[in-house]
Amino acid sequence: MGVYLVSVGAEEWFGDEEDGWGEVASALNAELRRRGLPPYEDVPPETDFAPGSGQAFEEKLTPSMTGFLALCQTHLSREESEILSGWTVLVPFSLDEEIWLPIESGDHESMVAGAPQVLPLAEKLAAAIDLPAETPPTCDNLDLSMWFSHQAKELATT
């Protein structure tokens, strides 16, 4: 278990290539329409990496998740924990509830969650552990991953 978060531009989101998200995009839009909501079509185009822009990013955290799961159990309800750590696709708009799509990701269906619902849960955990001031406030490619694997370890020892 771990977290892999990567920005996806319109071409990849709607693409039918092997690594594209077209099947997920189509299934999500069908489900949004079924619920009487507008489809998610306002996906920005992919941009070249520009430090500090926040438009193209990748983060990958794959250390042991035992401590993270214990933190979730202590400070979040079971439902909140599942929303925070159970999504397969995180979209930048609000959803009343997560959406389960019949698109397999590994050995289970894909769960789509809205970032506005996930962010307060992550902030609740961040407040509980009192992240140090040195924690990067914004991140580009792997900045947060690198911080946790290097600087956070050094801070923990001091």
JSON list of C-alpha atoms in Angstrom, two decimals:
[
{"chain": "A", "resi": 1, "resn": "MET", "atom": "CA", "xyz": [0.00, 0.00, 0.00]},
{"chain": "A", "resi": 2, "resn": "GLY", "atom": "CA", "xyz": [1.11, 3.53, -0.61]},
{"chain": "A", "resi": 3, "resn": "VAL", "atom": "CA", "xyz": [0.09, 6.74, -2.27]},
{"chain": "A", "resi": 4, "resn": "TYR", "atom": "CA", "xyz": [0.84, 7.58, -5.88]},
{"chain": "A", "resi": 5, "resn": "LEU", "atom": "CA", "xyz": [-0.53, 10.94, -6.95]},
{"chain": "A", "resi": 6, "resn": "VAL", "atom": "CA", "xyz": [0.07, 12.28, -10.44]},
{"chain": "A", "resi": 7, "resn": "SER", "atom": "CA", "xyz": [-1.48, 15.07, -12.47]},
{"chain": "A", "resi": 8, "resn": "VAL", "atom": "CA", "xyz": [-3.29, 14.00, -15.63]},
{"chain": "A", "resi": 9, "resn": "GLY", "atom": "CA", "xyz": [-3.99, 16.32, -18.56]},
{"chain": "A", "resi": 10, "resn": "ALA", "atom": "CA", "xyz": [-6.97, 16.16, -20.91]},
{"chain": "A", "resi": 11, "resn": "GLU", "atom": "CA", "xyz": [-5.20, 14.12, -23.60]},
{"chain": "A", "resi": 12, "resn": "GLU", "atom": "CA", "xyz": [-4.32, 11.33, -21.16]},
{"chain": "A", "resi": 13, "resn": "TRP", "atom": "CA", "xyz": [-7.65, 11.59, -19.27]},
{"chain": "A", "resi": 14, "resn": "PHE", "atom": "CA", "xyz": [-9.76, 11.12, -22.39]},
{"chain": "A", "resi": 15, "resn": "GLY", "atom": "CA", "xyz": [-7.23, 8.95, -24.24]},
{"chain": "A", "resi": 16, "resn": "ASP", "atom": "CA", "xyz": [-7.84, 5.36, -25.22]},
{"chain": "A", "resi": 17, "resn": "GLU", "atom": "CA", "xyz": [-4.17, 4.38, -25.16]},
{"chain": "A", "resi": 18, "resn": "GLU", "atom": "CA", "xyz": [-3.01, 1.63, -22.81]},
{"chain": "A", "resi": 19, "resn": "ASP", "atom": "CA", "xyz": [-1.87, 4.12, -20.17]},
{"chain": "A", "resi": 20, "resn": "GLY", "atom": "CA", "xyz": [-4.79, 6.48, -20.79]},
{"chain": "A", "resi": 21, "resn": "TRP", "atom": "CA", "xyz": [-7.71, 7.05, -18.48]},
{"chain": "A", "resi": 22, "resn": "GLY", "atom": "CA", "xyz": [-10.39, 7.05, -21.20]},
{"chain": "A", "resi": 23, "resn": "GLU", "atom": "CA", "xyz": [-12.30, 4.08, -19.79]},
{"chain": "A", "resi": 24, "resn": "VAL", "atom": "CA", "xyz": [-12.43, 5.68, -16.34]},
{"chain": "A", "resi": 25, "resn": "ALA", "atom": "CA", "xyz": [-13.37, 9.09, -17.80]},
{"chain": "A", "resi": 26, "resn": "SER", "atom": "CA", "xyz": [-16.24, 7.55, -19.81]},
{"chain": "A", "resi": 27, "resn": "ALA", "atom": "CA", "xyz": [-17.53, 5.52, -16.85]},
{"chain": "A", "resi": 28, "resn": "LEU", "atom": "CA", "xyz": [-17.31, 8.51, -14.51]},
{"chain": "A", "resi": 29, "resn": "ASN", "atom": "CA", "xyz": [-19.18, 10.78, -16.92]},
{"chain": "A", "resi": 30, "resn": "ALA", "atom": "CA", "xyz": [-21.88, 8.14, -17.40]},
{"chain": "A", "resi": 31, "resn": "GLU", "atom": "CA", "xyz": [-22.33, 7.87, -13.63]},
{"chain": "A", "resi": 32, "resn": "LEU", "atom": "CA", "xyz": [-22.35, 11.66, -13.18]},
{"chain": "A", "resi": 33, "resn": "ARG", "atom": "CA", "xyz": [-25.05, 11.96, -15.86]},
{"chain": "A", "resi": 34, "resn": "ARG", "atom": "CA", "xyz": [-27.03, 9.15, -14.20]},
{"chain": "A", "resi": 35, "resn": "ARG", "atom": "CA", "xyz": [-26.97, 11.19, -10.99]},
{"chain": "A", "resi": 36, "resn": "GLY", "atom": "CA", "xyz": [-28.15, 14.30, -12.83]},
{"chain": "A", "resi": 37, "resn": "LEU", "atom": "CA", "xyz": [-24.75, 15.99, -12.60]},
{"chain": "A", "resi": 38, "resn": "PRO", "atom": "CA", "xyz": [-22.73, 17.53, -15.41]},
{"chain": "A", "resi": 39, "resn": "PRO", "atom": "CA", "xyz": [-19.94, 15.41, -16.89]},
{"chain": "A", "resi": 40, "resn": "TYR", "atom": "CA", "xyz": [-16.32, 16.13, -16.01]},
{"chain": "A", "resi": 41, "resn": "GLU", "atom": "CA", "xyz": [-15.09, 17.55, -19.28]},
{"chain": "A", "resi": 42, "resn": "ASP", "atom": "CA", "xyz": [-13.24, 20.69, -18.20]},
{"chain": "A", "resi": 43, "resn": "VAL", "atom": "CA", "xyz": [-9.92, 18.90, -17.84]},
{"chain": "A", "resi": 44, "resn": "PRO", "atom": "CA", "xyz": [-6.97, 21.22, -18.44]},
{"chain": "A", "resi": 45, "resn": "PRO", "atom": "CA", "xyz": [-4.45, 20.24, -21.09]},
{"chain": "A", "resi": 46, "resn": "GLU", "atom": "CA", "xyz": [-1.18, 18.69, -20.02]},
{"chain": "A", "resi": 47, "resn": "THR", "atom": "CA", "xyz": [1.47, 21.31, -19.41]},
{"chain": "A", "resi": 48, "resn": "ASP", "atom": "CA", "xyz": [5.23, 21.13, -19.36]},
{"chain": "A", "resi": 49, "resn": "PHE", "atom": "CA", "xyz": [6.74, 20.98, -15.91]},
{"chain": "A", "resi": 50, "resn": "ALA", "atom": "CA", "xyz": [7.29, 24.46, -14.52]},
{"chain": "A", "resi": 51, "resn": "PRO", "atom": "CA", "xyz": [8.60, 24.57, -10.93]},
{"chain": "A", "resi": 52, "resn": "GLY", "atom": "CA", "xyz": [6.11, 26.16, -8.55]},
{"chain": "A", "resi": 53, "resn": "SER", "atom": "CA", "xyz": [3.17, 26.12, -10.98]},
{"chain": "A", "resi": 54, "resn": "GLY", "atom": "CA", "xyz": [1.36, 23.17, -9.39]},
{"chain": "A", "resi": 55, "resn": "GLN", "atom": "CA", "xyz": [0.11, 22.19, -12.84]},
{"chain": "A", "resi": 56, "resn": "ALA", "atom": "CA", "xyz": [2.26, 19.10, -13.40]},
{"chain": "A", "resi": 57, "resn": "PHE", "atom": "CA", "xyz": [3.21, 16.97, -10.41]},
{"chain": "A", "resi": 58, "resn": "GLU", "atom": "CA", "xyz": [3.92, 13.49, -9.16]},
{"chain": "A", "resi": 59, "resn": "GLU", "atom": "CA", "xyz": [4.22, 12.19, -5.61]},
{"chain": "A", "resi": 60, "resn": "LYS", "atom": "CA", "xyz": [4.91, 8.63, -4.54]},
{"chain": "A", "resi": 61, "resn": "LEU", "atom": "CA", "xyz": [4.94, 7.53, -0.92]},
{"chain": "A", "resi": 62, "resn": "THR", "atom": "CA", "xyz": [5.44, 3.82, -0.43]},
{"chain": "A", "resi": 63, "resn": "PRO", "atom": "CA", "xyz": [6.94, 3.27, 3.00]},
{"chain": "A", "resi": 64, "resn": "SER", "atom": "CA", "xyz": [5.29, 0.99, 5.52]},
{"chain": "A", "resi": 65, "resn": "MET", "atom": "CA", "xyz": [1.73, 2.23, 5.98]},
{"chain": "A", "resi": 66, "resn": "THR", "atom": "CA", "xyz": [1.31, 0.72, 9.48]},
{"chain": "A", "resi": 67, "resn": "GLY", "atom": "CA", "xyz": [1.81, 4.04, 11.25]},
{"chain": "A", "resi": 68, "resn": "PHE", "atom": "CA", "xyz": [-0.43, 5.88, 8.82]},
{"chain": "A", "resi": 69, "resn": "LEU", "atom": "CA", "xyz": [-3.25, 3.36, 9.26]},
{"chain": "A", "resi": 70, "resn": "ALA", "atom": "CA", "xyz": [-2.91, 3.58, 13.05]},
{"chain": "A", "resi": 71, "resn": "LEU", "atom": "CA", "xyz": [-3.07, 7.37, 12.81]},
{"chain": "A", "resi": 72, "resn": "CYS", "atom": "CA", "xyz": [-6.24, 7.09, 10.73]},
{"chain": "A", "resi": 73, "resn": "GLN", "atom": "CA", "xyz": [-7.83, 4.69, 13.24]},
{"chain": "A", "resi": 74, "resn": "THR", "atom": "CA", "xyz": [-7.05, 7.08, 16.09]},
{"chain": "A", "resi": 75, "resn": "HIS", "atom": "CA", "xyz": [-8.27, 10.32, 14.50]},
{"chain": "A", "resi": 76, "resn": "LEU", "atom": "CA", "xyz": [-10.77, 9.38, 11.79]},
{"chain": "A", "resi": 77, "resn": "SER", "atom": "CA", "xyz": [-13.93, 7.33, 11.59]},
{"chain": "A", "resi": 78, "resn": "ARG", "atom": "CA", "xyz": [-13.79, 4.13, 9.57]},
{"chain": "A", "resi": 79, "resn": "GLU", "atom": "CA", "xyz": [-15.71, 5.82, 6.73]},
{"chain": "A", "resi": 80, "resn": "GLU", "atom": "CA", "xyz": [-13.33, 8.81, 6.76]},
{"chain": "A", "resi": 81, "resn": "SER", "atom": "CA", "xyz": [-10.32, 6.48, 6.69]},
{"chain": "A", "resi": 82, "resn": "GLU", "atom": "CA", "xyz": [-11.73, 4.63, 3.70]},
{"chain": "A", "resi": 83, "resn": "ILE", "atom": "CA", "xyz": [-12.34, 7.89, 1.82]},
{"chain": "A", "resi": 84, "resn": "LEU", "atom": "CA", "xyz": [-8.89, 9.26, 2.63]},
{"chain": "A", "resi": 85, "resn": "SER", "atom": "CA", "xyz": [-6.94, 6.16, 1.71]},
{"chain": "A", "resi": 86, "resn": "GLY", "atom": "CA", "xyz": [-9.30, 4.19, -0.51]},
{"chain": "A", "resi": 87, "resn": "TRP", "atom": "CA", "xyz": [-9.65, 6.32, -3.62]},
{"chain": "A", "resi": 88, "resn": "THR", "atom": "CA", "xyz": [-8.30, 5.21, -6.96]},
{"chain": "A", "resi": 89, "resn": "VAL", "atom": "CA", "xyz": [-9.07, 8.47, -8.77]},
{"chain": "A", "resi": 90, "resn": "LEU", "atom": "CA", "xyz": [-9.16, 11.89, -7.09]},
{"chain": "A", "resi": 91, "resn": "VAL", "atom": "CA", "xyz": [-11.05, 14.55, -9.04]},
{"chain": "A", "resi": 92, "resn": "PRO", "atom": "CA", "xyz": [-10.79, 18.30, -8.42]},
{"chain": "A", "resi": 93, "resn": "PHE", "atom": "CA", "xyz": [-14.50, 18.87, -7.78]},
{"chain": "A", "resi": 94, "resn": "SER", "atom": "CA", "xyz": [-16.89, 18.11, -4.97]},
{"chain": "A", "resi": 95, "resn": "LEU", "atom": "CA", "xyz": [-18.85, 14.86, -4.82]},
{"chain": "A", "resi": 96, "resn": "ASP", "atom": "CA", "xyz": [-21.67, 14.20, -2.34]},
{"chain": "A", "resi": 97, "resn": "GLU", "atom": "CA", "xyz": [-20.32, 10.68, -1.96]},
{"chain": "A", "resi": 98, "resn": "GLU", "atom": "CA", "xyz": [-17.60, 8.58, -3.50]},
{"chain": "A", "resi": 99, "resn": "ILE", "atom": "CA", "xyz": [-18.38, 6.91, -6.82]},
{"chain": "A", "resi": 100, "resn": "TRP", "atom": "CA", "xyz": [-17.58, 3.25, -7.42]},
{"chain": "A", "resi": 101, "resn": "LEU", "atom": "CA", "xyz": [-16.88, 2.40, -11.04]},
{"chain": "A", "resi": 102, "resn": "PRO", "atom": "CA", "xyz": [-16.82, -1.09, -12.53]},
{"chain": "A", "resi": 103, "resn": "ILE", "atom": "CA", "xyz": [-13.30, -0.44, -13.83]},
{"chain": "A", "resi": 104, "resn": "GLU", "atom": "CA", "xyz": [-10.85, -2.82, -12.26]},
{"chain": "A", "resi": 105, "resn": "SER", "atom": "CA", "xyz": [-7.79, -1.42, -10.58]},
{"chain": "A", "resi": 106, "resn": "GLY", "atom": "CA", "xyz": [-5.80, -4.36, -9.36]},
{"chain": "A", "resi": 107, "resn": "ASP", "atom": "CA", "xyz": [-8.38, -6.71, -7.89]},
{"chain": "A", "resi": 108, "resn": "HIS", "atom": "CA", "xyz": [-11.15, -4.25, -7.03]},
{"chain": "A", "resi": 109, "resn": "GLU", "atom": "CA", "xyz": [-13.41, -1.59, -8.52]},
{"chain": "A", "resi": 110, "resn": "SER", "atom": "CA", "xyz": [-12.17, 1.97, -8.91]},
{"chain": "A", "resi": 111, "resn": "MET", "atom": "CA", "xyz": [-13.31, 4.48, -6.30]},
{"chain": "A", "resi": 112, "resn": "VAL", "atom": "CA", "xyz": [-13.56, 8.13, -7.36]},
{"chain": "A", "resi": 113, "resn": "ALA", "atom": "CA", "xyz": [-13.42, 10.73, -4.60]},
{"chain": "A", "resi": 114, "resn": "GLY", "atom": "CA", "xyz": [-13.67, 14.50, -4.70]},
{"chain": "A", "resi": 115, "resn": "ALA", "atom": "CA", "xyz": [-10.59, 16.41, -3.55]},
{"chain": "A", "resi": 116, "resn": "PRO", "atom": "CA", "xyz": [-12.76, 18.86, -1.53]},
{"chain": "A", "resi": 117, "resn": "GLN", "atom": "CA", "xyz": [-13.92, 15.89, 0.59]},
{"chain": "A", "resi": 118, "resn": "VAL", "atom": "CA", "xyz": [-10.47, 14.31, 0.95]},
{"chain": "A", "resi": 119, "resn": "LEU", "atom": "CA", "xyz": [-8.52, 17.47, 1.82]},
{"chain": "A", "resi": 120, "resn": "PRO", "atom": "CA", "xyz": [-10.17, 18.15, 5.22]},
{"chain": "A", "resi": 121, "resn": "LEU", "atom": "CA", "xyz": [-9.46, 14.55, 6.26]},
{"chain": "A", "resi": 122, "resn": "ALA", "atom": "CA", "xyz": [-5.78, 14.92, 5.37]},
{"chain": "A", "resi": 123, "resn": "GLU", "atom": "CA", "xyz": [-5.67, 18.28, 7.15]},
{"chain": "A", "resi": 124, "resn": "LYS", "atom": "CA", "xyz": [-7.20, 16.68, 10.25]},
{"chain": "A", "resi": 125, "resn": "LEU", "atom": "CA", "xyz": [-4.37, 14.13, 10.34]},
{"chain": "A", "resi": 126, "resn": "ALA", "atom": "CA", "xyz": [-1.75, 16.81, 9.66]},
{"chain": "A", "resi": 127, "resn": "ALA", "atom": "CA", "xyz": [-3.05, 18.81, 12.63]},
{"chain": "A", "resi": 128, "resn": "ALA", "atom": "CA", "xyz": [-3.04, 15.71, 14.85]},
{"chain": "A", "resi": 129, "resn": "ILE", "atom": "CA", "xyz": [0.64, 15.03, 14.23]},
{"chain": "A", "resi": 130, "resn": "ASP", "atom": "CA", "xyz": [1.62, 18.71, 14.24]},
{"chain": "A", "resi": 131, "resn": "LEU", "atom": "CA", "xyz": [3.75, 18.68, 11.12]},
{"chain": "A", "resi": 132, "resn": "PRO", "atom": "CA", "xyz": [6.88, 20.81, 11.55]},
{"chain": "A", "resi": 133, "resn": "ALA", "atom": "CA", "xyz": [7.17, 24.24, 9.96]},
{"chain": "A", "resi": 134, "resn": "GLU", "atom": "CA", "xyz": [9.78, 22.78, 7.60]},
{"chain": "A", "resi": 135, "resn": "THR", "atom": "CA", "xyz": [7.14, 20.68, 5.82]},
{"chain": "A", "resi": 136, "resn": "PRO", "atom": "CA", "xyz": [6.88, 21.96, 2.24]},
{"chain": "A", "resi": 137, "resn": "PRO", "atom": "CA", "xyz": [3.67, 24.04, 1.91]},
{"chain": "A", "resi": 138, "resn": "THR", "atom": "CA", "xyz": [3.44, 23.40, -1.84]},
{"chain": "A", "resi": 139, "resn": "CYS", "atom": "CA", "xyz": [5.12, 20.75, -3.91]},
{"chain": "A", "resi": 140, "resn": "ASP", "atom": "CA", "xyz": [6.19, 19.94, -7.42]},
{"chain": "A", "resi": 141, "resn": "ASN", "atom": "CA", "xyz": [7.57, 16.67, -8.73]},
{"chain": "A", "resi": 142, "resn": "LEU", "atom": "CA", "xyz": [8.41, 14.36, -5.85]},
{"chain": "A", "resi": 143, "resn": "ASP", "atom": "CA", "xyz": [9.22, 17.30, -3.51]},
{"chain": "A", "resi": 144, "resn": "LEU", "atom": "CA", "xyz": [7.05, 15.95, -0.70]},
{"chain": "A", "resi": 145, "resn": "SER", "atom": "CA", "xyz": [8.25, 12.38, -1.23]},
{"chain": "A", "resi": 146, "resn": "MET", "atom": "CA", "xyz": [11.87, 13.51, -1.06]},
{"chain": "A", "resi": 147, "resn": "TRP", "atom": "CA", "xyz": [11.18, 15.63, 2.01]},
{"chain": "A", "resi": 148, "resn": "PHE", "atom": "CA", "xyz": [9.65, 12.69, 3.88]},
{"chain": "A", "resi": 149, "resn": "SER", "atom": "CA", "xyz": [12.44, 10.33, 2.90]},
{"chain": "A", "resi": 150, "resn": "HIS", "atom": "CA", "xyz": [15.26, 12.71, 3.85]},
{"chain": "A", "resi": 151, "resn": "GLN", "atom": "CA", "xyz": [14.52, 15.87, 5.86]},
{"chain": "A", "resi": 152, "resn": "ALA", "atom": "CA", "xyz": [11.65, 14.40, 7.89]},
{"chain": "A", "resi": 153, "resn": "LYS", "atom": "CA", "xyz": [13.91, 11.55, 9.06]},
{"chain": "A", "resi": 154, "resn": "GLU", "atom": "CA", "xyz": [16.57, 14.06, 10.10]},
{"chain": "A", "resi": 155, "resn": "LEU", "atom": "CA", "xyz": [13.98, 16.15, 11.98]},
{"chain": "A", "resi": 156, "resn": "ALA", "atom": "CA", "xyz": [12.67, 13.06, 13.74]},
{"chain": "A", "resi": 157, "resn": "THR", "atom": "CA", "xyz": [16.12, 12.18, 15.05]},
{"chain": "A", "resi": 158, "resn": "THR", "atom": "CA", "xyz": [16.67, 15.69, 16.42]}
]
